[in-house]
GROMACS .gro file of C-alpha atoms in nm:
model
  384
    1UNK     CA    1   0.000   0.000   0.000
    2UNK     CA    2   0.156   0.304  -0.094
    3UNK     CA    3   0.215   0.639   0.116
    4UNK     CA    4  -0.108   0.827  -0.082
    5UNK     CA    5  -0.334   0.460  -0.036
    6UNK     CA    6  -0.239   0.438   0.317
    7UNK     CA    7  -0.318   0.815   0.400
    8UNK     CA    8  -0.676   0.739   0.199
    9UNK     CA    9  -0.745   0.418   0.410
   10UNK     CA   10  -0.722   0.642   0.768
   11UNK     CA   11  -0.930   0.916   0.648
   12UNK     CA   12  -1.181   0.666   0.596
   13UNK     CA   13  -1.147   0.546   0.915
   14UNK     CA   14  -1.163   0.848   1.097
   15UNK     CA   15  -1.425   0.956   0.888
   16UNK     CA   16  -1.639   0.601   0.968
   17UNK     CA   17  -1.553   0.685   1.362
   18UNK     CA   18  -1.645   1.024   1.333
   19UNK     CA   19  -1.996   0.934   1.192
   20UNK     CA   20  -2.072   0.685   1.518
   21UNK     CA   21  -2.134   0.958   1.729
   22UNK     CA   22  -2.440   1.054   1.796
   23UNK     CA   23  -2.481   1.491   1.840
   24UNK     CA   24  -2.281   1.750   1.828
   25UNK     CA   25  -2.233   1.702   2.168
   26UNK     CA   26  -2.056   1.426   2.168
   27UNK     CA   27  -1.825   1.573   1.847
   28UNK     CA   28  -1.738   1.922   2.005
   29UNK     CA   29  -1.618   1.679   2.366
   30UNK     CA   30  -1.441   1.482   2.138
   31UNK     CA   31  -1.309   1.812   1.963
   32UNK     CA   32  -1.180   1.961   2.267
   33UNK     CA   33  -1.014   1.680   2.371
   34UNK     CA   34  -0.817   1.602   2.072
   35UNK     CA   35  -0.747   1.985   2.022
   36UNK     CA   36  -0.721   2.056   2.409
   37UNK     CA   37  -0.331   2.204   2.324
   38UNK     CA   38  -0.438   2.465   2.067
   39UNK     CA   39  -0.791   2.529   2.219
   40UNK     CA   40  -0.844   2.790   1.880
   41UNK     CA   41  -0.867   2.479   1.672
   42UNK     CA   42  -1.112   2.331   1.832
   43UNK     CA   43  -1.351   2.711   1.835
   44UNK     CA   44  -1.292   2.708   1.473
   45UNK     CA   45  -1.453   2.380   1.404
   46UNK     CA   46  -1.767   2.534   1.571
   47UNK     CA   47  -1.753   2.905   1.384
   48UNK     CA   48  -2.035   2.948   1.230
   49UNK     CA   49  -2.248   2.587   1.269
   50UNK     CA   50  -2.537   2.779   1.395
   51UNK     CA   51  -2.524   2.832   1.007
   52UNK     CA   52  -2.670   2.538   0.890
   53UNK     CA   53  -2.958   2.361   0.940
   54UNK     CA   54  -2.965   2.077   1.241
   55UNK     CA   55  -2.979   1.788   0.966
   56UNK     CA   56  -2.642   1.921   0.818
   57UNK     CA   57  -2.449   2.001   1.142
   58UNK     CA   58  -2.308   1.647   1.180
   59UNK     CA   59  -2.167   1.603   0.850
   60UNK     CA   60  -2.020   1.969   0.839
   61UNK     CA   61  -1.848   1.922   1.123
   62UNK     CA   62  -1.672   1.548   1.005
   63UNK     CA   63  -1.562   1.667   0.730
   64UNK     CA   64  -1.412   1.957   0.883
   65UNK     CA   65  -1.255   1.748   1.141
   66UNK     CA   66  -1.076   1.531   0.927
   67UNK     CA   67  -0.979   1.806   0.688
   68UNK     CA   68  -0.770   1.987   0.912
   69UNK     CA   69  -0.650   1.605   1.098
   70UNK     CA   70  -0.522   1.584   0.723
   71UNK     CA   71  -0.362   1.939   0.692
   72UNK     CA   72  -0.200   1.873   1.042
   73UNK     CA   73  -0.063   1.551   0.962
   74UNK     CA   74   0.052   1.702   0.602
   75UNK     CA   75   0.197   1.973   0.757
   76UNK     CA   76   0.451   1.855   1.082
   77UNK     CA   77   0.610   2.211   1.119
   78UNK     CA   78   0.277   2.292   1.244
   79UNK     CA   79   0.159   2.004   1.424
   80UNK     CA   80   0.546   2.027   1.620
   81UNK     CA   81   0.490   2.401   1.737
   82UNK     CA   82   0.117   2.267   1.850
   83UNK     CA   83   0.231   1.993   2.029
   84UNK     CA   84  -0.034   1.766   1.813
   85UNK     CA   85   0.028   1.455   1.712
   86UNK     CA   86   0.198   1.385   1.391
   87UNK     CA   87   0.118   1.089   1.219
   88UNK     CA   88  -0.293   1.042   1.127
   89UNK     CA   89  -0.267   0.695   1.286
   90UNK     CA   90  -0.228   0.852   1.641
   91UNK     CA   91  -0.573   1.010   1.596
   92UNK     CA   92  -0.739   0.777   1.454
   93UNK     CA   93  -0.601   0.525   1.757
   94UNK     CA   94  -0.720   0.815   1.990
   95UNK     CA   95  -1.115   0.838   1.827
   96UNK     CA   96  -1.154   0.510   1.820
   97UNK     CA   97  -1.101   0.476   2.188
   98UNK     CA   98  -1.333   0.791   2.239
   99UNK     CA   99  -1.605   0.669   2.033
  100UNK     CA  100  -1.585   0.381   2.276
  101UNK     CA  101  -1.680   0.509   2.610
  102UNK     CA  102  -1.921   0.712   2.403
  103UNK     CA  103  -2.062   0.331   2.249
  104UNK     CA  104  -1.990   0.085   2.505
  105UNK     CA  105  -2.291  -0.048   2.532
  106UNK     CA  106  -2.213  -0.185   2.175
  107UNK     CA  107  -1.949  -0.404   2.334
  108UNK     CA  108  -1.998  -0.721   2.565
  109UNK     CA  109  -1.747  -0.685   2.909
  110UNK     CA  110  -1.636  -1.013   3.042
  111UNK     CA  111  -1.545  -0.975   3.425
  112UNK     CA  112  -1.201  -1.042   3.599
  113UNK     CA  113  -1.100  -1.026   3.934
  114UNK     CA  114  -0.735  -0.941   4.025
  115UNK     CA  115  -0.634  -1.178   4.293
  116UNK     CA  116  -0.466  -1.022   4.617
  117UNK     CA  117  -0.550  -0.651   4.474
  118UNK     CA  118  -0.458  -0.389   4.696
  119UNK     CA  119  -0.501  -0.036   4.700
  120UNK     CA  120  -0.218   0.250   4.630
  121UNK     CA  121  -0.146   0.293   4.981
  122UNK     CA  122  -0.150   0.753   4.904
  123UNK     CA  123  -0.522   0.654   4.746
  124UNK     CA  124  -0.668   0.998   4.841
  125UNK     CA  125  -0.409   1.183   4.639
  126UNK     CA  126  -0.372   1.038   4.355
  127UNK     CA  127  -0.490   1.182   3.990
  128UNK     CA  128  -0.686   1.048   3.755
  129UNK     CA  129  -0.506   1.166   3.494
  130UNK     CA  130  -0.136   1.091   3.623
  131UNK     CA  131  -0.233   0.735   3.693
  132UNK     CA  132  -0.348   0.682   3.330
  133UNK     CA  133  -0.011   0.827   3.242
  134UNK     CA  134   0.142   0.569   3.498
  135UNK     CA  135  -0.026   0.318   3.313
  136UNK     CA  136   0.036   0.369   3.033
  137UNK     CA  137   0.435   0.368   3.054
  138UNK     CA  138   0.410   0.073   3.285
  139UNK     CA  139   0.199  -0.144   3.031
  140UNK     CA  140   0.448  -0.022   2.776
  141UNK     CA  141   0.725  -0.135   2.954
  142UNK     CA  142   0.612  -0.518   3.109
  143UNK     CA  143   0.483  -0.592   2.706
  144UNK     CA  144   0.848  -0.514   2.619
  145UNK     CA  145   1.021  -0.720   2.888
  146UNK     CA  146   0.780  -1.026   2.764
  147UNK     CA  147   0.891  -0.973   2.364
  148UNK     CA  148   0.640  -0.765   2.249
  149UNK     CA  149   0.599  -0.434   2.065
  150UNK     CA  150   0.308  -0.211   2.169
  151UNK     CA  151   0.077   0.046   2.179
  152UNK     CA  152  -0.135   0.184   2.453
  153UNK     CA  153  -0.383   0.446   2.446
  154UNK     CA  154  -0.556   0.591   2.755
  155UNK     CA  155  -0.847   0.749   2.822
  156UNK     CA  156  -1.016   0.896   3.145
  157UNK     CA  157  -1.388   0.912   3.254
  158UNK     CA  158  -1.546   0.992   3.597
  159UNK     CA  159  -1.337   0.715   3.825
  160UNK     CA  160  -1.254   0.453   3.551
  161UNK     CA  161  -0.973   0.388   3.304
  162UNK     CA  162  -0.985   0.295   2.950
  163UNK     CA  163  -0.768   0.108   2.742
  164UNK     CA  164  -0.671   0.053   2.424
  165UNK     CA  165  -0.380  -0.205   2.353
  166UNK     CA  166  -0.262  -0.336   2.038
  167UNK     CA  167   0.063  -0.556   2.050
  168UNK     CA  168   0.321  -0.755   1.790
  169UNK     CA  169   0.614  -0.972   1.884
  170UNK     CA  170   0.931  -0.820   1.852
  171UNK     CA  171   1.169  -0.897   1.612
  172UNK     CA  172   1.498  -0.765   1.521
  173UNK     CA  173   1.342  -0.570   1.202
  174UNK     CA  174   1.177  -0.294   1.367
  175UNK     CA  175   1.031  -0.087   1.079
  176UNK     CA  176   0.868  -0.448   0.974
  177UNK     CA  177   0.715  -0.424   1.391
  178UNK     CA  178   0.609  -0.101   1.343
  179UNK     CA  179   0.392  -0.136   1.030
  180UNK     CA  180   0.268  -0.458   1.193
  181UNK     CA  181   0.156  -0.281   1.476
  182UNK     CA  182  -0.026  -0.066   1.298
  183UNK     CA  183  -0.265  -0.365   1.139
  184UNK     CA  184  -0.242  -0.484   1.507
  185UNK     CA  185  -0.547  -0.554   1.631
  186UNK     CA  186  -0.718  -0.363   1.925
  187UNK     CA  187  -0.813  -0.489   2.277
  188UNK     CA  188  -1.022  -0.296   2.502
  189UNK     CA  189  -0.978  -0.281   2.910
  190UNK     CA  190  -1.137  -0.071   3.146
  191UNK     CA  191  -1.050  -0.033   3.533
  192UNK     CA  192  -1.167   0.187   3.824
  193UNK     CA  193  -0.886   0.256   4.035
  194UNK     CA  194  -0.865   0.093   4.361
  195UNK     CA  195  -1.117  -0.212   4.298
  196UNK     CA  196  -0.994  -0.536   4.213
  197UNK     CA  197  -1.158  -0.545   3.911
  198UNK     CA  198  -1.041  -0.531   3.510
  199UNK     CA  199  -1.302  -0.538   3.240
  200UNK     CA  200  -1.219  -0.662   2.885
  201UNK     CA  201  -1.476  -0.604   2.585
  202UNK     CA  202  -1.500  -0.886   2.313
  203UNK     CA  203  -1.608  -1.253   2.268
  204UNK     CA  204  -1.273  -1.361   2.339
  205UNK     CA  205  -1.074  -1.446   2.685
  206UNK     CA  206  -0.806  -1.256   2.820
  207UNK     CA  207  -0.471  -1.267   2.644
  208UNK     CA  208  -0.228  -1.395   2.884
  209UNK     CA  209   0.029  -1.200   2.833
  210UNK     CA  210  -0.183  -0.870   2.862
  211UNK     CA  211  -0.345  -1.031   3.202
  212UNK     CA  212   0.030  -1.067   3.313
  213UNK     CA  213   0.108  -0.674   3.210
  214UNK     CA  214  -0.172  -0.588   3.405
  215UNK     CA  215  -0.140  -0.776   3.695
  216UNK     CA  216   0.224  -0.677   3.703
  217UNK     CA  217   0.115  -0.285   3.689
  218UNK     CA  218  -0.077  -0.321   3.999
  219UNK     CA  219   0.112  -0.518   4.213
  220UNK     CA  220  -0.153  -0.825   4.201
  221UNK     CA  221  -0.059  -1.167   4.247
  222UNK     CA  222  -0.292  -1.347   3.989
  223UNK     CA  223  -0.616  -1.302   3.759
  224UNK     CA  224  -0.897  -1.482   3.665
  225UNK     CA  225  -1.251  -1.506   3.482
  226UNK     CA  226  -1.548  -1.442   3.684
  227UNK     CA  227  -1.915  -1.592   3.519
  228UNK     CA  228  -1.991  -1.263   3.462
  229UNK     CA  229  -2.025  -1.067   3.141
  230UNK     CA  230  -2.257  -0.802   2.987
  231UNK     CA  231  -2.314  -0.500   2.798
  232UNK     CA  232  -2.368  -0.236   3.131
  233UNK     CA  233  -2.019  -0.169   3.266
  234UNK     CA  234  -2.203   0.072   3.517
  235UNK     CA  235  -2.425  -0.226   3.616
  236UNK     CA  236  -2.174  -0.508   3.604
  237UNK     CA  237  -1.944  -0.290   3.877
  238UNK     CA  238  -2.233  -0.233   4.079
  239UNK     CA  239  -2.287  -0.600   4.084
  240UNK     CA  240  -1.991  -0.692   4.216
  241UNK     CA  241  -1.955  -0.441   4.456
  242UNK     CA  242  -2.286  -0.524   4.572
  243UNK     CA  243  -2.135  -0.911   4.636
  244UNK     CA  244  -1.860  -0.804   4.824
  245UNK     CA  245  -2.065  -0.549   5.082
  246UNK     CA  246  -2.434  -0.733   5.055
  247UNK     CA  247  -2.738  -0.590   5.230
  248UNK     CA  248  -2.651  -0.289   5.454
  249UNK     CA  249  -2.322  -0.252   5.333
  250UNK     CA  250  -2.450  -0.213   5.022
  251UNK     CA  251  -2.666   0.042   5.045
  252UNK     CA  252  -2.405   0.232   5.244
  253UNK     CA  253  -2.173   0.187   4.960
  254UNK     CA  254  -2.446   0.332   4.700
  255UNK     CA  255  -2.508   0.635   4.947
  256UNK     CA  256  -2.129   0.678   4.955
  257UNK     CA  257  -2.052   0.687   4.554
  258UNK     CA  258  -2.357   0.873   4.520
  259UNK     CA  259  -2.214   1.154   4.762
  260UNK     CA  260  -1.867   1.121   4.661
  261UNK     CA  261  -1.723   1.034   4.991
  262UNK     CA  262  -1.352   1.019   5.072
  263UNK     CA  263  -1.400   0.934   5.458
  264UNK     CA  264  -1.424   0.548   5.414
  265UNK     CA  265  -1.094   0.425   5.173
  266UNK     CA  266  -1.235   0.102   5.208
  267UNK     CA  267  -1.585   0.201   5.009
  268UNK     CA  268  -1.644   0.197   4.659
  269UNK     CA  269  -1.366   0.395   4.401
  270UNK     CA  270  -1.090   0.612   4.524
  271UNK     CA  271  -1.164   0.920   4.345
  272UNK     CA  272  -1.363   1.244   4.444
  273UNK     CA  273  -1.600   1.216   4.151
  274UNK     CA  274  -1.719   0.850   4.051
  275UNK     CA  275  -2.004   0.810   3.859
  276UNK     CA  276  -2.352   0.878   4.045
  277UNK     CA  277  -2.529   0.543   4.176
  278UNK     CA  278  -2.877   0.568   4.255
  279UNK     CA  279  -2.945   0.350   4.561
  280UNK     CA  280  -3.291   0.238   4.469
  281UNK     CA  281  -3.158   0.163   4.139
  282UNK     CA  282  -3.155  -0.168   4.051
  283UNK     CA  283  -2.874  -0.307   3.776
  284UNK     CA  284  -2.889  -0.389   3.422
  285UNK     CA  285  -2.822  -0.703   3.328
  286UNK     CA  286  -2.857  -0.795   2.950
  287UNK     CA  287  -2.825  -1.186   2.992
  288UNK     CA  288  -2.876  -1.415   3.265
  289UNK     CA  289  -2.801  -1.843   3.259
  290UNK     CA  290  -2.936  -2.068   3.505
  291UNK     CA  291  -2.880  -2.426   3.492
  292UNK     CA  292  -3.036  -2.729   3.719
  293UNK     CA  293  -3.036  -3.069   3.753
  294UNK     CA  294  -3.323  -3.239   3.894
  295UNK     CA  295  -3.332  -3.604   4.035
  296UNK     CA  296  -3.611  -3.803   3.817
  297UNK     CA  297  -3.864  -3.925   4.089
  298UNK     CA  298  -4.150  -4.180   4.129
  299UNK     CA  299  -4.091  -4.296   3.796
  300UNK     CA  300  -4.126  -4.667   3.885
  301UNK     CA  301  -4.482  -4.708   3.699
  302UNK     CA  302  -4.350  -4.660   3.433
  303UNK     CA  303  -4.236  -4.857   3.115
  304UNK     CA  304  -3.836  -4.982   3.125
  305UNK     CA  305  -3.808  -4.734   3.451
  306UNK     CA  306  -3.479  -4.901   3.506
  307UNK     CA  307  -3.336  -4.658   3.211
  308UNK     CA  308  -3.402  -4.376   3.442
  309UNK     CA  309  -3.207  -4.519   3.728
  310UNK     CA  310  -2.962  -4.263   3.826
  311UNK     CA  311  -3.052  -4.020   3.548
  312UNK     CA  312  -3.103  -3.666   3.637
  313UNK     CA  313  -3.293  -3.398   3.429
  314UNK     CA  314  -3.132  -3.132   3.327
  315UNK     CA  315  -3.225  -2.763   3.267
  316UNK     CA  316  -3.138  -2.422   3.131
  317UNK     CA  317  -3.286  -2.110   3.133
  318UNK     CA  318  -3.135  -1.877   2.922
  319UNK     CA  319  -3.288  -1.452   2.930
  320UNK     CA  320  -3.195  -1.190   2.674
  321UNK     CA  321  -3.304  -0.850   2.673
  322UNK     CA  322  -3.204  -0.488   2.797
  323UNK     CA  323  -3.348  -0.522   3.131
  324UNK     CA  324  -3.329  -0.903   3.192
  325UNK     CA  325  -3.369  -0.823   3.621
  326UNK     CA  326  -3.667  -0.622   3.527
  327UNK     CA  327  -3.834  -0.891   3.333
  328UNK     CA  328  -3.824  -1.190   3.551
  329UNK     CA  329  -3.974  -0.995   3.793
  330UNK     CA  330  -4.234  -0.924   3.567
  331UNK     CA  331  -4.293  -1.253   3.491
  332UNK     CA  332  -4.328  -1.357   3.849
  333UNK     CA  333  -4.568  -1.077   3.875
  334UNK     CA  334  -4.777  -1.269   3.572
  335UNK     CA  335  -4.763  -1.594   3.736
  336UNK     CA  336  -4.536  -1.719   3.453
  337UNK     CA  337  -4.265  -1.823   3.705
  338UNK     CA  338  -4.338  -2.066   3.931
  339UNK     CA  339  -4.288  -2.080   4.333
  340UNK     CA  340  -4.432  -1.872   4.531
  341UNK     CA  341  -4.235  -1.658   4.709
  342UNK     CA  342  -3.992  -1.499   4.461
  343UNK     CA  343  -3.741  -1.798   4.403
  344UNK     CA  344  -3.413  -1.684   4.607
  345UNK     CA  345  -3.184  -1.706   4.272
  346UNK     CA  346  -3.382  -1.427   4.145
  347UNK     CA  347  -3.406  -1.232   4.444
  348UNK     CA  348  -2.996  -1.249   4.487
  349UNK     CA  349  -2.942  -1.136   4.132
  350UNK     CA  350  -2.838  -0.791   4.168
  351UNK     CA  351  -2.588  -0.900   4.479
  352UNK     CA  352  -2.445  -1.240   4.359
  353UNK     CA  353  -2.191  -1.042   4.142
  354UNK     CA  354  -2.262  -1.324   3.860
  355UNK     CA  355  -2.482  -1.399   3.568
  356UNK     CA  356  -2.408  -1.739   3.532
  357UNK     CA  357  -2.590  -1.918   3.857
  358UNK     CA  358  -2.591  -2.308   3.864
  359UNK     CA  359  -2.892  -2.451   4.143
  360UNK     CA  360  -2.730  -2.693   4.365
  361UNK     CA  361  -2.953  -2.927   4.552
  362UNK     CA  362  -2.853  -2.974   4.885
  363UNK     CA  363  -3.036  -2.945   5.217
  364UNK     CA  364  -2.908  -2.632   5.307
  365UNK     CA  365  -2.914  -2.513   4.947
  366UNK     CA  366  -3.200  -2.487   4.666
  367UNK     CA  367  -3.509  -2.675   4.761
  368UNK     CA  368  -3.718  -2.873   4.474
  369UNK     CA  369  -3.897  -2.564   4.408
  370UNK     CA  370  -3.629  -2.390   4.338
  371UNK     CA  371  -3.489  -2.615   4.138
  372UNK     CA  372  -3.798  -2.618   3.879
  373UNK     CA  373  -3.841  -2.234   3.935
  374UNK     CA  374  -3.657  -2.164   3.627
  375UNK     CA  375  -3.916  -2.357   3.402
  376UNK     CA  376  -4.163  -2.149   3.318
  377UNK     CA  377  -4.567  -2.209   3.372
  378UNK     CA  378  -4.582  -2.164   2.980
  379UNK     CA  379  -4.269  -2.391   2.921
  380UNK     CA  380  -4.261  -2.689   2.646
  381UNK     CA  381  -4.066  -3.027   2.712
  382UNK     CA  382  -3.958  -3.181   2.408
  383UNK     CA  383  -3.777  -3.543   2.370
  384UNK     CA  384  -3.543  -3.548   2.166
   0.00000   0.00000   0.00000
């Protein structure tokens, strides 16, 4: 691909990233970040938008964007007295990670806990900002000591961190690592601060090298997968901190992200201004699993009983939808769950930090009508 192609292919891109946001909102936040060292950029990408009409303002304002990215990138004399980024890659590394916490509902977070976690022991005076910076060289540098070539993007919201990683393995031809790299394909974390927690968006598990990196950056001992994964990061954080301070504590924990409270360091994020939780609010969950096995009983009647000897049933309910919490209440509500009370595996949804929930039966566990809770009034047994 030549020099001209590959300048084509990233205005494209920017172009395509540009278009996912939604108002001009989101574009003139996005403007002032990528602009925030020569402010009088960013005002002239807004001079005279009251201009046209509403319909029009989004695609004025993309194409104005990425014409002066262009001219920047085209122009390094410029860009080096701004202190802007040179090469058209950078941005379009940088948008992509925006348009991210602007879409991440469009993304599905699998859950890992970082084993023997502990918090920076000067928690109530650190920066947001310097810690991403922190990361960011840290990261850099445990990829390198374990082969590898890479790039890391940061990005700060409220009281988490944002990632974006792309890595190659080194080789002793570095202008072959550095074009690799930038085909290199992109993995997304996210971390508050000060909870043992690291999110990772995609189908796919963990790299293990990146889980070493990032264990390594904060002094953990270990990682691994919790049955926990969703589209809500907002919800599936409040999930697990509601697991690890149930009932009272919970609520006291909502009250104190809600008001921002530095007194406790042993409560919710360590920064002055996490994301408002509302303590009545209950979480989002966009999939739930529950599975079951239930003994086969008082089958003796019937014909060649002896093939159930020893044979258990077993069950799976499997929910989809933006508010699957919501709707299984609702369904109790319509009598099309059975058991009367609520069945205790939906009642300990939004504090059993999980969305994968297997029914044990035991005598101090789920009783029989828990167990067949989770088929529904208006289910259908087929044989197969």
């Amino acid at each position: 691909m030549s020099a001209r192609e590959w300048e084509e292919y990233n205005k494209g891109k920017l172009e395509g990233l540009l278009r996912k946001l939604a108002n001009e909102r989101e574009i003139r936040l996005l403007v002032d970040k990528v602009f925030q060292r020569a402010p009088d950029i960013a005002d002239e990408m807004f001079q005279g938008i009251e201009e046209y009409p509403k319909t029009h303002r989004k695609n004025h304002l993309v194409n104005k964007i990425v014409s002066k990215i262009t001219f920047l990138t085209n122009n390094l004399n410029v860009s080096r007295d701004l202190g802007l980024p040179r090469k058209i890659t950078d941005y379009v590394k940088y948008i992509d990670l925006f348009v991210l916490t602007q879409r991440s509902k469009s993304k599905t977070w699998k859950v890992y806990h970082l084993e023997n976690y502990k918090k920076p022991e000067n928690w109530a005076d650190l920066d947001l900002l310097e810690i991403a910076v922190q990361f960011r060289y840290k990261l850099k540098s445990t990829m390198r000591t374990q082969g590898y070539c890479t790039s890391v993007q940061t990005e700060t919201e409220d009281n988490r961190l944002w990632f974006s990683i792309s890595y190659v393995r080194k080789t002793k031809n570095k202008d072959n690592d550095k074009r690799k790299l930038l085909k290199a394909r992109y993995q997304y974390l996210v971390h508050y601060p000060g909870e043992p927690y690291l999110y990772l968006a995609g189908a796919a598990k963990l790299p293990d090298e990146l889980g070493k990196a990032f264990v390594d950056c904060v002094e953990a001992k270990g990682y691994k997968p919790l049955p926990l994964q969703g589209k809500y990061l907002d919800s599936l954080r409040q999930l697990r901190l509601n697991r690890e301070v149930q009932g009272s504590k919970a609520r006291l924990l909502q009250q104190s992200l809600a008001s921002a409270s530095l007194e406790d360091p042993n409560l919710g994020s360590i920064f002055k201004h996490p994301a408002p939780v509302n303590e009545n609010c209950i979480p989002l969950m966009d999939n739930v699993r529950v599975d079951a096995q239930v003994e086969f009983r008082d089958y003796e009647p019937l014909q060649r009983s002896e093939e159930l000897d020893g044979k258990k049933l077993s069950i799976r309910l499997e929910c989809h939808g933006d508010d699957v919490i919501g709707g299984l209440h609702d369904m109790a509500e319509a009598g099309l769950i059975r058991d009367n009370p609520l069945p205790r595996w939906i009642q300990d949804l939004t504090k059993s930090g999980r969305n994968l929930v297997t029914l044990v039966p035991s005598s101090r566990r789920e009783k029989d009508s828990e167990l067949q809770s989770i088929l529904s009034t208006a289910s259908t047994i087929r044989i197969r």
